[in-house]
Structure formats: C-alpha cells, structure tokens
PDB file of N, CA and C in Angstrom:
ATOM      1  N   MET A   1       0.196 -34.321  -8.373  1.00  0.00           N
ATOM      2  CA  MET A   1      -1.220 -34.469  -7.570  1.00  0.00           C
ATOM      3  C   MET A   1      -1.748 -33.163  -7.237  1.00  0.00           C
ATOM      4  N   VAL A   2      -2.862 -32.682  -7.352  1.00  0.00           N
ATOM      5  CA  VAL A   2      -3.536 -31.706  -7.193  1.00  0.00           C
ATOM      6  C   VAL A   2      -4.065 -31.747  -5.720  1.00  0.00           C
ATOM      7  N   LYS A   3      -3.764 -30.559  -5.126  1.00  0.00           N
ATOM      8  CA  LYS A   3      -4.304 -30.476  -3.655  1.00  0.00           C
ATOM      9  C   LYS A   3      -5.608 -29.763  -3.695  1.00  0.00           C
ATOM     10  N   ILE A   4      -6.602 -30.217  -3.563  1.00  0.00           N
ATOM     11  CA  ILE A   4      -8.023 -29.477  -3.471  1.00  0.00           C
ATOM     12  C   ILE A   4      -8.134 -28.653  -2.141  1.00  0.00           C
ATOM     13  N   VAL A   5      -8.495 -27.243  -2.483  1.00  0.00           N
ATOM     14  CA  VAL A   5      -8.538 -26.314  -1.233  1.00  0.00           C
ATOM     15  C   VAL A   5      -9.973 -25.624  -1.056  1.00  0.00           C
ATOM     16  N   ASN A   6     -10.327 -25.184  -0.493  1.00  0.00           N
ATOM     17  CA  ASN A   6     -11.532 -24.358  -0.150  1.00  0.00           C
ATOM     18  C   ASN A   6     -11.303 -23.029  -0.652  1.00  0.00           C
ATOM     19  N   VAL A   7     -12.503 -21.986  -0.910  1.00  0.00           N
ATOM     20  CA  VAL A   7     -12.649 -21.066  -1.312  1.00  0.00           C
ATOM     21  C   VAL A   7     -11.833 -20.064  -0.632  1.00  0.00           C
ATOM     22  N   ASN A   8     -11.908 -20.100   0.619  1.00  0.00           N
ATOM     23  CA  ASN A   8     -11.211 -19.104   1.489  1.00  0.00           C
ATOM     24  C   ASN A   8      -9.594 -19.234   1.496  1.00  0.00           C
ATOM     25  N   GLU A   9      -9.220 -20.437   1.208  1.00  0.00           N
ATOM     26  CA  GLU A   9      -7.710 -20.801   1.147  1.00  0.00           C
ATOM     27  C   GLU A   9      -7.285 -20.332  -0.323  1.00  0.00           C
ATOM     28  N   ALA A  10      -8.057 -20.506  -1.039  1.00  0.00           N
ATOM     29  CA  ALA A  10      -7.663 -20.006  -2.713  1.00  0.00           C
ATOM     30  C   ALA A  10      -7.541 -18.536  -2.400  1.00  0.00           C
ATOM     31  N   PHE A  11      -8.466 -17.755  -2.149  1.00  0.00           N
ATOM     32  CA  PHE A  11      -8.355 -16.503  -1.706  1.00  0.00           C
ATOM     33  C   PHE A  11      -7.293 -15.763  -0.971  1.00  0.00           C
ATOM     34  N   THR A  12      -7.090 -16.293   0.003  1.00  0.00           N
ATOM     35  CA  THR A  12      -5.934 -16.128   0.947  1.00  0.00           C
ATOM     36  C   THR A  12      -4.658 -16.266   0.013  1.00  0.00           C
ATOM     37  N   PHE A  13      -4.381 -17.071  -0.653  1.00  0.00           N
ATOM     38  CA  PHE A  13      -3.196 -17.316  -1.480  1.00  0.00           C
ATOM     39  C   PHE A  13      -3.171 -16.290  -2.667  1.00  0.00           C
ATOM     40  N   VAL A  14      -4.496 -15.906  -3.623  1.00  0.00           N
ATOM     41  CA  VAL A  14      -4.071 -14.926  -4.502  1.00  0.00           C
ATOM     42  C   VAL A  14      -4.242 -13.422  -4.317  1.00  0.00           C
ATOM     43  N   ALA A  15      -4.934 -13.269  -3.137  1.00  0.00           N
ATOM     44  CA  ALA A  15      -5.155 -12.019  -2.874  1.00  0.00           C
ATOM     45  C   ALA A  15      -3.938 -10.993  -2.888  1.00  0.00           C
ATOM     46  N   PRO A  16      -2.801 -11.236  -2.583  1.00  0.00           N
ATOM     47  CA  PRO A  16      -1.861 -10.414  -2.534  1.00  0.00           C
ATOM     48  C   PRO A  16      -1.225 -10.215  -4.177  1.00  0.00           C
ATOM     49  N   TYR A  17      -1.494 -10.972  -4.859  1.00  0.00           N
ATOM     50  CA  TYR A  17      -1.039 -11.103  -6.155  1.00  0.00           C
ATOM     51  C   TYR A  17      -1.727 -10.092  -6.839  1.00  0.00           C
ATOM     52  N   TYR A  18      -3.387 -10.031  -6.559  1.00  0.00           N
ATOM     53  CA  TYR A  18      -4.202  -8.997  -7.504  1.00  0.00           C
ATOM     54  C   TYR A  18      -3.953  -7.863  -6.603  1.00  0.00           C
ATOM     55  N   ASN A  19      -3.741  -7.509  -5.126  1.00  0.00           N
ATOM     56  CA  ASN A  19      -3.351  -6.311  -5.076  1.00  0.00           C
ATOM     57  C   ASN A  19      -2.507  -5.638  -5.395  1.00  0.00           C
ATOM     58  N   LEU A  20      -1.373  -6.359  -5.602  1.00  0.00           N
ATOM     59  CA  LEU A  20      -0.326  -5.597  -6.139  1.00  0.00           C
ATOM     60  C   LEU A  20      -0.438  -5.410  -7.564  1.00  0.00           C
ATOM     61  N   THR A  21      -1.234  -6.087  -8.527  1.00  0.00           N
ATOM     62  CA  THR A  21      -1.777  -5.440  -9.782  1.00  0.00           C
ATOM     63  C   THR A  21      -2.410  -4.150  -9.511  1.00  0.00           C
ATOM     64  N   PHE A  22      -3.462  -4.225  -8.537  1.00  0.00           N
ATOM     65  CA  PHE A  22      -4.155  -3.045  -8.346  1.00  0.00           C
ATOM     66  C   PHE A  22      -2.979  -1.521  -8.034  1.00  0.00           C
ATOM     67  N   VAL A  23      -2.089  -2.002  -7.134  1.00  0.00           N
ATOM     68  CA  VAL A  23      -1.035  -1.172  -6.840  1.00  0.00           C
ATOM     69  C   VAL A  23      -0.328  -0.546  -7.999  1.00  0.00           C
ATOM     70  N   LEU A  24      -0.079  -1.507  -9.000  1.00  0.00           N
ATOM     71  CA  LEU A  24       0.908  -0.862 -10.117  1.00  0.00           C
ATOM     72  C   LEU A  24      -0.251   0.275 -10.810  1.00  0.00           C
ATOM     73  N   ILE A  25      -1.456   0.139 -10.827  1.00  0.00           N
ATOM     74  CA  ILE A  25      -2.517   1.234 -11.449  1.00  0.00           C
ATOM     75  C   ILE A  25      -2.319   2.635 -10.351  1.00  0.00           C
ATOM     76  N   VAL A  26      -2.393   2.442  -9.525  1.00  0.00           N
ATOM     77  CA  VAL A  26      -2.009   3.244  -8.264  1.00  0.00           C
ATOM     78  C   VAL A  26      -0.907   4.073  -8.656  1.00  0.00           C
ATOM     79  N   LEU A  27       0.203   3.386  -8.570  1.00  0.00           N
ATOM     80  CA  LEU A  27       1.428   3.891  -8.837  1.00  0.00           C
ATOM     81  C   LEU A  27       1.546   4.531  -9.978  1.00  0.00           C
ATOM     82  N   PHE A  28       0.972   4.148 -11.218  1.00  0.00           N
ATOM     83  CA  PHE A  28       0.901   4.864 -12.376  1.00  0.00           C
ATOM     84  C   PHE A  28       0.224   6.232 -12.222  1.00  0.00           C
ATOM     85  N   LEU A  29      -0.789   6.285 -11.412  1.00  0.00           N
ATOM     86  CA  LEU A  29      -1.487   7.704 -11.214  1.00  0.00           C
ATOM     87  C   LEU A  29      -0.716   8.499 -10.236  1.00  0.00           C
ATOM     88  N   PHE A  30      -0.025   7.960  -9.156  1.00  0.00           N
ATOM     89  CA  PHE A  30       0.841   8.911  -8.653  1.00  0.00           C
ATOM     90  C   PHE A  30       1.833   9.285  -9.254  1.00  0.00           C
ATOM     91  N   ILE A  31       2.713   8.537 -10.446  1.00  0.00           N
ATOM     92  CA  ILE A  31       3.718   9.273 -11.370  1.00  0.00           C
ATOM     93  C   ILE A  31       3.019  10.341 -12.250  1.00  0.00           C
ATOM     94  N   LEU A  32       1.751  10.271 -12.659  1.00  0.00           N
ATOM     95  CA  LEU A  32       0.946  11.380 -13.437  1.00  0.00           C
ATOM     96  C   LEU A  32       0.855  12.617 -12.506  1.00  0.00           C
ATOM     97  N   LEU A  33       0.311  12.407 -11.308  1.00  0.00           N
ATOM     98  CA  LEU A  33       0.184  13.449 -10.152  1.00  0.00           C
ATOM     99  C   LEU A  33       1.429  14.366 -10.129  1.00  0.00           C
ATOM    100  N   PHE A  34       2.598  13.479  -9.786  1.00  0.00           N
ATOM    101  CA  PHE A  34       3.780  14.194  -9.461  1.00  0.00           C
ATOM    102  C   PHE A  34       4.348  14.811 -10.778  1.00  0.00           C
ATOM    103  N   LYS A  35       4.294  14.483 -11.923  1.00  0.00           N
ATOM    104  CA  LYS A  35       4.583  15.252 -13.214  1.00  0.00           C
ATOM    105  C   LYS A  35       3.627  16.280 -13.209  1.00  0.00           C
ATOM    106  N   THR A  36       2.543  16.221 -13.117  1.00  0.00           N
ATOM    107  CA  THR A  36       1.782  17.201 -13.289  1.00  0.00           C
ATOM    108  C   THR A  36       1.811  18.384 -12.242  1.00  0.00           C
ATOM    109  N   SER A  37       2.263  18.202 -10.859  1.00  0.00           N
ATOM    110  CA  SER A  37       2.732  19.042  -9.986  1.00  0.00           C
ATOM    111  C   SER A  37       3.849  19.806 -10.071  1.00  0.00           C
ATOM    112  N   ALA A  38       5.010  19.166 -11.101  1.00  0.00           N
ATOM    113  CA  ALA A  38       6.141  19.650 -11.325  1.00  0.00           C
ATOM    114  C   ALA A  38       6.130  21.048 -12.156  1.00  0.00           C
ATOM    115  N   ARG A  39       5.111  20.940 -13.138  1.00  0.00           N
ATOM    116  CA  ARG A  39       4.531  22.207 -13.721  1.00  0.00           C
ATOM    117  C   ARG A  39       3.998  23.177 -12.939  1.00  0.00           C
ATOM    118  N   LYS A  40       3.222  22.844 -12.175  1.00  0.00           N
ATOM    119  CA  LYS A  40       2.237  23.863 -11.123  1.00  0.00           C
ATOM    120  C   LYS A  40       2.691  23.866  -9.823  1.00  0.00           C
ATOM    121  N   LYS A  41       2.229  24.780  -9.071  1.00  0.00           N
ATOM    122  CA  LYS A  41       2.636  24.984  -7.737  1.00  0.00           C
ATOM    123  C   LYS A  41       1.494  24.317  -6.781  1.00  0.00           C
ATOM    124  N   LEU A  42       1.594  23.169  -6.696  1.00  0.00           N
ATOM    125  CA  LEU A  42       0.522  22.084  -5.661  1.00  0.00           C
ATOM    126  C   LEU A  42       1.019  21.970  -4.351  1.00  0.00           C
ATOM    127  N   TYR A  43       0.101  21.866  -3.448  1.00  0.00           N
ATOM    128  CA  TYR A  43       0.228  21.311  -2.218  1.00  0.00           C
ATOM    129  C   TYR A  43       0.118  19.798  -2.316  1.00  0.00           C
ATOM    130  N   LEU A  44       1.557  19.306  -2.294  1.00  0.00           N
ATOM    131  CA  LEU A  44       1.450  17.690  -2.349  1.00  0.00           C
ATOM    132  C   LEU A  44       1.861  17.087  -1.260  1.00  0.00           C
ATOM    133  N   GLN A  45       2.062  17.646   0.079  1.00  0.00           N
ATOM    134  CA  GLN A  45       2.673  16.953   1.089  1.00  0.00           C
ATOM    135  C   GLN A  45       1.580  15.619   1.660  1.00  0.00           C
ATOM    136  N   PRO A  46       0.241  16.015   1.479  1.00  0.00           N
ATOM    137  CA  PRO A  46      -0.441  14.935   2.023  1.00  0.00           C
ATOM    138  C   PRO A  46      -0.538  13.684   1.083  1.00  0.00           C
ATOM    139  N   TRP A  47      -0.179  13.934  -0.317  1.00  0.00           N
ATOM    140  CA  TRP A  47       0.006  13.098  -1.398  1.00  0.00           C
ATOM    141  C   TRP A  47       1.305  12.298  -1.186  1.00  0.00           C
ATOM    142  N   LYS A  48       2.254  12.881  -0.831  1.00  0.00           N
ATOM    143  CA  LYS A  48       3.537  12.118  -0.666  1.00  0.00           C
ATOM    144  C   LYS A  48       3.389  11.018   0.714  1.00  0.00           C
ATOM    145  N   LEU A  49       2.750  11.618   1.659  1.00  0.00           N
ATOM    146  CA  LEU A  49       2.517  10.608   2.676  1.00  0.00           C
ATOM    147  C   LEU A  49       1.827   9.297   2.176  1.00  0.00           C
ATOM    148  N   LEU A  50       0.764   9.816   1.564  1.00  0.00           N
ATOM    149  CA  LEU A  50      -0.126   8.596   1.268  1.00  0.00           C
ATOM    150  C   LEU A  50       0.741   7.785   0.205  1.00  0.00           C
ATOM    151  N   PHE A  51       1.672   8.410  -0.539  1.00  0.00           N
ATOM    152  CA  PHE A  51       2.670   7.309  -1.438  1.00  0.00           C
ATOM    153  C   PHE A  51       3.497   6.712  -0.729  1.00  0.00           C
ATOM    154  N   ALA A  52       4.090   7.151   0.502  1.00  0.00           N
ATOM    155  CA  ALA A  52       4.829   6.310   1.378  1.00  0.00           C
ATOM    156  C   ALA A  52       4.239   5.405   2.064  1.00  0.00           C
ATOM    157  N   GLY A  53       2.696   5.438   2.263  1.00  0.00           N
ATOM    158  CA  GLY A  53       1.833   4.434   2.902  1.00  0.00           C
ATOM    159  C   GLY A  53       1.734   3.443   1.631  1.00  0.00           C
ATOM    160  N   LEU A  54       1.514   3.711   0.673  1.00  0.00           N
ATOM    161  CA  LEU A  54       1.510   2.519  -0.536  1.00  0.00           C
ATOM    162  C   LEU A  54       2.676   1.929  -0.541  1.00  0.00           C
ATOM    163  N   ILE A  55       4.012   2.561  -0.557  1.00  0.00           N
ATOM    164  CA  ILE A  55       5.054   1.672  -0.733  1.00  0.00           C
ATOM    165  C   ILE A  55       5.197   0.877   0.620  1.00  0.00           C
ATOM    166  N   ILE A  56       4.653   1.337   1.702  1.00  0.00           N
ATOM    167  CA  ILE A  56       4.667   0.411   2.875  1.00  0.00           C
ATOM    168  C   ILE A  56       3.623  -0.913   2.522  1.00  0.00           C
ATOM    169  N   PHE A  57       2.798  -0.663   2.126  1.00  0.00           N
ATOM    170  CA  PHE A  57       1.603  -1.550   1.734  1.00  0.00           C
ATOM    171  C   PHE A  57       2.343  -2.412   0.729  1.00  0.00           C
ATOM    172  N   VAL A  58       3.027  -2.179  -0.320  1.00  0.00           N
ATOM    173  CA  VAL A  58       3.711  -3.052  -1.105  1.00  0.00           C
ATOM    174  C   VAL A  58       4.862  -4.085  -0.504  1.00  0.00           C
ATOM    175  N   LEU A  59       5.601  -3.497   0.223  1.00  0.00           N
ATOM    176  CA  LEU A  59       6.512  -4.144   1.362  1.00  0.00           C
ATOM    177  C   LEU A  59       5.849  -5.258   1.921  1.00  0.00           C
ATOM    178  N   GLU A  60       4.542  -4.792   2.707  1.00  0.00           N
ATOM    179  CA  GLU A  60       3.995  -5.722   3.091  1.00  0.00           C
ATOM    180  C   GLU A  60       3.234  -6.883   2.496  1.00  0.00           C
ATOM    181  N   GLU A  61       2.672  -6.582   1.238  1.00  0.00           N
ATOM    182  CA  GLU A  61       2.125  -7.506   0.550  1.00  0.00           C
ATOM    183  C   GLU A  61       3.268  -8.608   0.096  1.00  0.00           C
ATOM    184  N   VAL A  62       4.387  -8.060  -0.391  1.00  0.00           N
ATOM    185  CA  VAL A  62       5.531  -8.955  -0.935  1.00  0.00           C
ATOM    186  C   VAL A  62       6.138  -9.710   0.300  1.00  0.00           C
ATOM    187  N   LEU A  63       6.182  -9.410   1.553  1.00  0.00           N
ATOM    188  CA  LEU A  63       6.401 -10.355   2.771  1.00  0.00           C
ATOM    189  C   LEU A  63       5.259 -11.321   2.783  1.00  0.00           C
ATOM    190  N   THR A  64       4.066 -10.696   2.556  1.00  0.00           N
ATOM    191  CA  THR A  64       2.987 -11.765   2.782  1.00  0.00           C
ATOM    192  C   THR A  64       3.072 -12.894   1.853  1.00  0.00           C
ATOM    193  N   ILE A  65       3.481 -12.622   0.703  1.00  0.00           N
ATOM    194  CA  ILE A  65       3.842 -13.422  -0.615  1.00  0.00           C
ATOM    195  C   ILE A  65       4.900 -14.251  -0.469  1.00  0.00           C
ATOM    196  N   LEU A  66       6.026 -13.978   0.392  1.00  0.00           N
ATOM    197  CA  LEU A  66       7.344 -14.927   0.576  1.00  0.00           C
ATOM    198  C   LEU A  66       6.927 -15.476   1.897  1.00  0.00           C
ATOM    199  N   ARG A  67       6.131 -15.295   2.677  1.00  0.00           N
ATOM    200  CA  ARG A  67       5.584 -16.088   3.750  1.00  0.00           C
ATOM    201  C   ARG A  67       5.000 -17.108   3.035  1.00  0.00           C
ATOM    202  N   ALA A  68       3.973 -16.837   2.315  1.00  0.00           N
ATOM    203  CA  ALA A  68       3.041 -18.035   1.796  1.00  0.00           C
ATOM    204  C   ALA A  68       3.772 -18.982   0.769  1.00  0.00           C
ATOM    205  N   LEU A  69       4.751 -18.499   0.274  1.00  0.00           N
ATOM    206  CA  LEU A  69       5.772 -19.424  -0.579  1.00  0.00           C
ATOM    207  C   LEU A  69       6.733 -20.415   0.264  1.00  0.00           C
ATOM    208  N   LYS A  70       6.741 -19.937   1.843  1.00  0.00           N
ATOM    209  CA  LYS A  70       7.792 -20.305   2.780  1.00  0.00           C
ATOM    210  C   LYS A  70       9.033 -19.996   2.407  1.00  0.00           C
ATOM    211  N   TRP A  71       9.283 -18.810   1.753  1.00  0.00           N
ATOM    212  CA  TRP A  71      10.883 -18.241   1.510  1.00  0.00           C
ATOM    213  C   TRP A  71      11.241 -17.570   2.649  1.00  0.00           C
ATOM    214  N   LEU A  72      10.383 -17.075   3.529  1.00  0.00           N
ATOM    215  CA  LEU A  72      10.808 -16.020   4.248  1.00  0.00           C
ATOM    216  C   LEU A  72       9.781 -16.544   5.453  1.00  0.00           C
ATOM    217  N   LEU A  73      10.727 -16.554   6.786  1.00  0.00           N
ATOM    218  CA  LEU A  73       9.882 -17.010   8.039  1.00  0.00           C
ATOM    219  C   LEU A  73       9.765 -15.826   8.974  1.00  0.00           C
ATOM    220  N   ILE A  74       8.842 -15.200   9.056  1.00  0.00           N
ATOM    221  CA  ILE A  74       8.611 -13.971  10.028  1.00  0.00           C
ATOM    222  C   ILE A  74       7.006 -14.271  10.699  1.00  0.00           C
ATOM    223  N   PRO A  75       7.029 -13.831  11.757  1.00  0.00           N
ATOM    224  CA  PRO A  75       5.558 -14.013  12.374  1.00  0.00           C
ATOM    225  C   PRO A  75       4.289 -13.251  11.700  1.00  0.00           C
ATOM    226  N   VAL A  76       3.310 -13.250  11.734  1.00  0.00           N
ATOM    227  CA  VAL A  76       2.371 -12.979  11.057  1.00  0.00           C
ATOM    228  C   VAL A  76       1.682 -11.525  11.719  1.00  0.00           C
ATOM    229  N   HIS A  77       1.997 -11.349  13.066  1.00  0.00           N
ATOM    230  CA  HIS A  77       1.684 -10.228  13.945  1.00  0.00           C
ATOM    231  C   HIS A  77       2.874  -9.006  12.974  1.00  0.00           C
ATOM    232  N   VAL A  78       3.660  -9.290  12.500  1.00  0.00           N
ATOM    233  CA  VAL A  78       4.442  -8.141  11.796  1.00  0.00           C
ATOM    234  C   VAL A  78       3.656  -7.280  10.794  1.00  0.00           C
ATOM    235  N   ASN A  79       2.713  -7.838  10.207  1.00  0.00           N
ATOM    236  CA  ASN A  79       1.737  -7.386   9.337  1.00  0.00           C
ATOM    237  C   ASN A  79       0.867  -6.176  10.050  1.00  0.00           C
ATOM    238  N   GLY A  80       0.606  -6.150  11.301  1.00  0.00           N
ATOM    239  CA  GLY A  80      -0.010  -5.301  11.941  1.00  0.00           C
ATOM    240  C   GLY A  80       0.738  -4.147  12.118  1.00  0.00           C
ATOM    241  N   PHE A  81       2.190  -4.257  12.398  1.00  0.00           N
ATOM    242  CA  PHE A  81       3.067  -3.055  12.465  1.00  0.00           C
ATOM    243  C   PHE A  81       3.053  -2.243  11.300  1.00  0.00           C
ATOM    244  N   PHE A  82       2.860  -2.813   9.971  1.00  0.00           N
ATOM    245  CA  PHE A  82       2.909  -2.386   8.859  1.00  0.00           C
ATOM    246  C   PHE A  82       1.550  -1.560   8.600  1.00  0.00           C
ATOM    247  N   GLU A  83       0.527  -2.157   8.784  1.00  0.00           N
ATOM    248  CA  GLU A  83      -0.810  -1.613   8.826  1.00  0.00           C
ATOM    249  C   GLU A  83      -0.919  -0.439   9.831  1.00  0.00           C
ATOM    250  N   PHE A  84      -0.458  -0.585  11.082  1.00  0.00           N
ATOM    251  CA  PHE A  84      -0.623   0.734  11.852  1.00  0.00           C
ATOM    252  C   PHE A  84       0.320   1.900  11.334  1.00  0.00           C
ATOM    253  N   LEU A  85       1.497   1.881  10.578  1.00  0.00           N
ATOM    254  CA  LEU A  85       2.212   2.854   9.974  1.00  0.00           C
ATOM    255  C   LEU A  85       1.428   3.331   8.744  1.00  0.00           C
ATOM    256  N   ILE A  86       0.764   2.517   7.950  1.00  0.00           N
ATOM    257  CA  ILE A  86      -0.352   2.800   7.147  1.00  0.00           C
ATOM    258  C   ILE A  86      -1.518   3.904   7.549  1.00  0.00           C
ATOM    259  N   ILE A  87      -1.921   3.666   8.350  1.00  0.00           N
ATOM    260  CA  ILE A  87      -3.125   3.928   9.016  1.00  0.00           C
ATOM    261  C   ILE A  87      -2.524   5.321   9.758  1.00  0.00           C
ATOM    262  N   ALA A  88      -1.390   5.480  10.222  1.00  0.00           N
ATOM    263  CA  ALA A  88      -0.927   6.809  11.031  1.00  0.00           C
ATOM    264  C   ALA A  88      -0.399   7.777   9.914  1.00  0.00           C
ATOM    265  N   LEU A  89       0.205   7.261   8.785  1.00  0.00           N
ATOM    266  CA  LEU A  89       0.441   8.133   7.561  1.00  0.00           C
ATOM    267  C   LEU A  89      -0.803   8.797   7.017  1.00  0.00           C
ATOM    268  N   PHE A  90      -1.986   8.075   6.835  1.00  0.00           N
ATOM    269  CA  PHE A  90      -3.235   8.371   6.492  1.00  0.00           C
ATOM    270  C   PHE A  90      -3.690   9.432   7.127  1.00  0.00           C
ATOM    271  N   VAL A  91      -3.853   9.006   8.710  1.00  0.00           N
ATOM    272  CA  VAL A  91      -4.401  10.336   9.539  1.00  0.00           C
ATOM    273  C   VAL A  91      -3.716  11.342   9.600  1.00  0.00           C
ATOM    274  N   TYR A  92      -2.369  11.296   9.348  1.00  0.00           N
ATOM    275  CA  TYR A  92      -1.712  12.557   9.496  1.00  0.00           C
ATOM    276  C   TYR A  92      -1.760  13.435   8.074  1.00  0.00           C
ATOM    277  N   ALA A  93      -1.847  12.656   7.056  1.00  0.00           N
ATOM    278  CA  ALA A  93      -2.461  13.386   5.653  1.00  0.00           C
ATOM    279  C   ALA A  93      -3.630  14.064   5.699  1.00  0.00           C
ATOM    280  N   LEU A  94      -4.685  13.451   6.471  1.00  0.00           N
ATOM    281  CA  LEU A  94      -5.626  14.130   6.348  1.00  0.00           C
ATOM    282  C   LEU A  94      -5.572  15.137   7.331  1.00  0.00           C
ATOM    283  N   THR A  95      -4.789  15.306   8.558  1.00  0.00           N
ATOM    284  CA  THR A  95      -4.872  16.346   9.375  1.00  0.00           C
ATOM    285  C   THR A  95      -4.153  17.583   8.504  1.00  0.00           C
ATOM    286  N   LEU A  96      -2.933  17.158   7.840  1.00  0.00           N
ATOM    287  CA  LEU A  96      -2.476  18.222   6.984  1.00  0.00           C
ATOM    288  C   LEU A  96      -3.221  18.912   6.337  1.00  0.00           C
ATOM    289  N   GLN A  97      -3.992  18.013   5.341  1.00  0.00           N
ATOM    290  CA  GLN A  97      -4.747  18.545   4.541  1.00  0.00           C
ATOM    291  C   GLN A  97      -5.697  19.445   5.225  1.00  0.00           C
ATOM    292  N   ASN A  98      -6.493  19.133   6.290  1.00  0.00           N
ATOM    293  CA  ASN A  98      -7.506  19.928   6.911  1.00  0.00           C
ATOM    294  C   ASN A  98      -6.649  21.313   7.391  1.00  0.00           C
ATOM    295  N   LYS A  99      -5.516  21.102   7.633  1.00  0.00           N
ATOM    296  CA  LYS A  99      -5.011  22.258   8.235  1.00  0.00           C
ATOM    297  C   LYS A  99      -4.628  23.640   7.029  1.00  0.00           C
ATOM    298  N   HIS A 100      -4.272  22.832   5.853  1.00  0.00           N
ATOM    299  CA  HIS A 100      -3.912  23.513   4.699  1.00  0.00           C
ATOM    300  C   HIS A 100      -5.542  24.454   4.065  1.00  0.00           C
ATOM    301  N   VAL A 101      -6.525  23.568   4.217  1.00  0.00           N
ATOM    302  CA  VAL A 101      -7.605  23.797   3.662  1.00  0.00           C
ATOM    303  C   VAL A 101      -8.109  25.108   4.565  1.00  0.00           C
ATOM    304  N   ARG A 102      -8.201  24.931   5.873  1.00  0.00           N
ATOM    305  CA  ARG A 102      -8.603  26.030   6.881  1.00  0.00           C
ATOM    306  C   ARG A 102      -7.764  27.180   7.079  1.00  0.00           C
ATOM    307  N   GLY A 103      -6.334  27.135   6.340  1.00  0.00           N
ATOM    308  CA  GLY A 103      -5.544  28.266   6.236  1.00  0.00           C
ATOM    309  C   GLY A 103      -4.641  28.541   7.696  1.00  0.00           C
TER     310      GLY A 103
END
C-alpha cells in the first residue's frame, strides 16, 4: 500500500539525503584546498573551522535521517545544539579571518 503525502512531508523526508549529496561535493573541494595548501604556505585556520562545522552538519543530517527512519529516538531540539555549534564556528572563523587580514 502506498501512503499519499503532501509536498511538505515529502521534502522533509528527502531533504537530508540531497543535503548529504551536496556535502560530498563540498568535501571534495575541501580536500582539493588542503592538498593545495600542503605545497604553499596558506593561512587555513578559518577553513579548518568551517570544515569542522561541515563535519558537525554531516553528523546532524545523519541523526535526522536515523530519526526519520525510527532507528534512533532522540529529541528534535538536539538539532539546535548542533546548529549553535556550526554558527559559533562560522562566526569564530570570520573573526580570525578579519584579524588576519587587518594584521
């Protein structure tokens, strides 16, 4: 039997999957950045923080998928903690970059 759902429910179920697909592209770009920086002296601290935020995002999306599949029973508000960490890392990366540019 097929369950008929509305568009919002469909996007809610599918969004974590295509988010992780886009993250694979971004991970590939980070790998290229880090390989390039190994040959040159580049200031990468903000990029490392953004990479850490990306890893936290992947963890959040995996937990969302597991919750949707009913394999893991955790409260929804846990995602807010992950999002707070991501935003904090992003703001700190911007602060470090601003400090580096100003000298």
